[in-house]
Amino acid sequence: MKYNKIRKMDISNGPGVRVSIFMQGCAFHCENCFNKETWDFNGGNDFTEETIKKVLDLCDKDYIVGLSILGGEPMHPNNIDGTTALAKAFKEKFPNKNLWVWSGYLFDKDLKDKEVLKYIDVLVDGQFINNLHNPTLKWKGSSNQRVIDVQKSLKNNEICIIE
């Protein structure tokens, strides 16, 4: 598995000041994707235990409110094990910080039985659709995408959208 980059202070991918990691590799290839350099599964840097340690060290600051995992596609079969390991380690070390994940896969169709959901606070799901692009939307690029409160959704057994 690979990752593309890590941002140690990010204010555009979730609320507050966060650490963001962009996973490498995506099979969706959405039209006008903002992150085409993450498509190639062979690009980027090796994702290892050292990567997880580096991300956790960056998150271990009072002003960091959470971690964002984007892509590429963090939930692709090539990436989901590493995403799960990072998400689990993050929530174990920082139970009071929030974890946001962006994925083209759908919560209720593709991800409902995945272990990683146990650790995610907010999932922005659905592929970016250029014809539905709206730059005024918060945390998502196109109107088909959903901002989901994952823990509330799991508890209530229904999708709980964050407006």
C-alpha positions as CSV (number, residue, x, y, z in Angstrom):
1,M,0.0,0.0,0.0
2,K,1.1,3.6,-0.7
3,Y,0.2,7.1,0.4
4,N,0.7,10.3,-1.6
5,K,1.3,13.0,1.0
6,I,0.7,14.0,4.6
7,R,-0.3,17.5,5.6
8,K,0.7,18.3,9.2
9,M,-1.7,21.4,9.4
10,D,-4.8,21.3,7.2
11,I,-7.8,23.5,7.6
12,S,-9.7,22.6,4.4
13,N,-10.5,18.9,5.0
14,G,-12.7,18.9,8.0
15,P,-13.3,21.2,10.9
16,G,-10.5,22.9,12.8
17,V,-6.8,22.3,12.4
18,R,-6.1,18.7,11.4
19,V,-3.6,16.3,10.1
20,S,-4.5,14.9,6.7
21,I,-3.1,11.9,4.8
22,F,-3.9,11.2,1.2
23,M,-3.8,7.6,0.3
24,Q,-2.3,6.6,-3.1
25,G,-4.4,4.8,-5.7
26,C,-7.9,5.2,-7.0
27,A,-9.9,3.2,-9.6
28,F,-12.8,5.7,-9.9
29,H,-11.0,8.4,-12.0
30,C,-13.8,10.9,-11.5
31,E,-14.0,13.6,-14.2
32,N,-12.2,16.8,-13.0
33,C,-10.9,15.1,-9.9
34,F,-8.9,17.6,-7.8
35,N,-6.3,15.0,-6.9
36,K,-5.4,13.1,-10.1
37,E,-1.8,12.6,-8.9
38,T,-3.2,10.0,-6.4
39,W,-4.7,7.7,-9.0
40,D,-1.7,5.5,-9.7
41,F,-1.5,2.7,-7.2
42,N,2.3,2.5,-7.9
43,G,3.0,6.1,-7.2
44,G,3.6,7.8,-3.9
45,N,5.4,6.5,-0.8
46,D,5.3,3.2,1.0
47,F,2.7,3.1,3.8
48,T,4.3,1.3,6.8
49,E,4.1,1.2,10.6
50,E,6.5,4.2,10.5
51,T,3.8,6.1,8.5
52,I,1.2,5.4,11.2
53,K,3.7,6.5,13.9
54,K,4.5,9.7,12.0
55,V,0.7,10.6,11.6
56,L,0.1,9.9,15.3
57,D,3.0,12.0,16.3
58,L,1.7,14.9,14.2
59,C,-1.7,14.5,15.8
60,D,-0.3,14.6,19.3
61,K,-0.6,18.4,19.6
62,D,-3.3,20.3,21.5
63,Y,-4.2,22.4,18.5
64,I,-4.9,19.4,16.3
65,V,-8.6,18.5,16.5
66,G,-8.6,15.5,14.3
67,L,-7.3,13.4,11.4
68,S,-8.6,13.3,7.8
69,I,-8.0,10.4,5.5
70,L,-8.5,11.1,1.8
71,G,-7.2,9.9,-1.5
72,G,-6.8,8.5,-3.9
73,E,-9.3,6.1,-2.4
74,P,-8.7,5.0,1.2
75,M,-11.4,2.3,1.0
76,H,-10.1,0.6,-2.2
77,P,-9.3,-3.1,-1.5
78,N,-5.6,-2.3,-1.9
79,N,-5.8,0.5,0.8
80,I,-8.5,-0.5,3.3
81,D,-6.3,-2.6,5.5
82,G,-3.9,0.3,6.0
83,T,-6.7,2.8,6.4
84,T,-8.2,0.5,9.1
85,A,-4.9,0.1,10.9
86,L,-4.4,3.9,10.9
87,A,-8.0,4.6,12.0
88,K,-7.8,2.1,14.8
89,A,-4.5,3.4,16.1
90,F,-5.7,7.0,15.9
91,K,-8.9,6.4,17.9
92,E,-7.1,4.3,20.4
93,K,-4.5,7.0,21.1
94,F,-6.9,10.0,20.6
95,P,-10.5,8.9,21.6
96,N,-11.5,12.6,21.9
97,K,-10.3,13.7,18.5
98,N,-12.4,13.2,15.4
99,L,-11.6,11.1,12.3
100,W,-13.0,12.1,8.9
101,V,-12.7,9.9,5.8
102,W,-13.6,10.7,2.2
103,S,-14.5,7.8,-0.1
104,G,-16.1,7.2,-3.4
105,Y,-17.6,4.0,-2.0
106,L,-21.1,4.2,-0.4
107,F,-21.6,3.7,3.3
108,D,-24.7,1.6,3.0
109,K,-23.8,-0.3,-0.2
110,D,-20.1,-0.9,-0.1
111,L,-18.8,-0.2,3.4
112,K,-21.5,-1.3,5.9
113,D,-19.7,-4.4,7.1
114,K,-16.2,-3.0,7.1
115,E,-14.3,-2.9,10.4
116,V,-13.0,0.6,9.7
117,L,-16.4,2.1,10.3
118,K,-16.0,1.4,14.0
119,Y,-13.3,4.1,14.1
120,I,-14.7,6.8,11.8
121,D,-16.7,9.7,13.1
122,V,-17.6,11.3,9.8
123,L,-17.6,9.7,6.3
124,V,-18.1,11.8,3.2
125,D,-19.2,9.1,0.7
126,G,-20.0,8.9,-3.0
127,Q,-17.9,9.6,-6.1
128,F,-17.4,13.1,-7.2
129,I,-19.7,13.8,-10.2
130,N,-18.6,16.8,-12.2
131,N,-22.2,17.6,-13.5
132,L,-23.3,17.9,-9.8
133,H,-20.3,20.0,-8.7
134,N,-21.2,22.8,-6.4
135,P,-18.4,24.9,-4.8
136,T,-20.7,26.2,-2.1
137,L,-21.2,22.7,-0.5
138,K,-19.4,22.1,2.8
139,W,-16.9,19.2,3.0
140,K,-18.0,17.7,-0.4
141,G,-17.6,18.6,-4.0
142,S,-20.8,17.4,-5.6
143,S,-24.4,17.2,-4.4
144,N,-24.7,13.4,-4.6
145,Q,-22.1,13.1,-1.9
146,R,-23.2,12.6,1.7
147,V,-21.6,13.8,5.0
148,I,-22.5,11.0,7.4
149,D,-22.3,10.7,11.2
150,V,-21.0,7.2,11.2
151,Q,-21.3,6.3,14.8
152,K,-24.9,7.6,15.1
153,S,-25.7,5.8,11.8
154,L,-24.3,2.5,13.2
155,K,-26.2,3.0,16.5
156,N,-29.5,3.9,14.8
157,N,-29.1,1.4,11.9
158,E,-29.9,4.2,9.5
159,I,-27.9,6.8,7.7
160,C,-27.7,10.0,9.7
161,I,-26.7,12.9,7.5
162,I,-24.8,15.9,8.9
163,E,-26.3,19.1,7.4
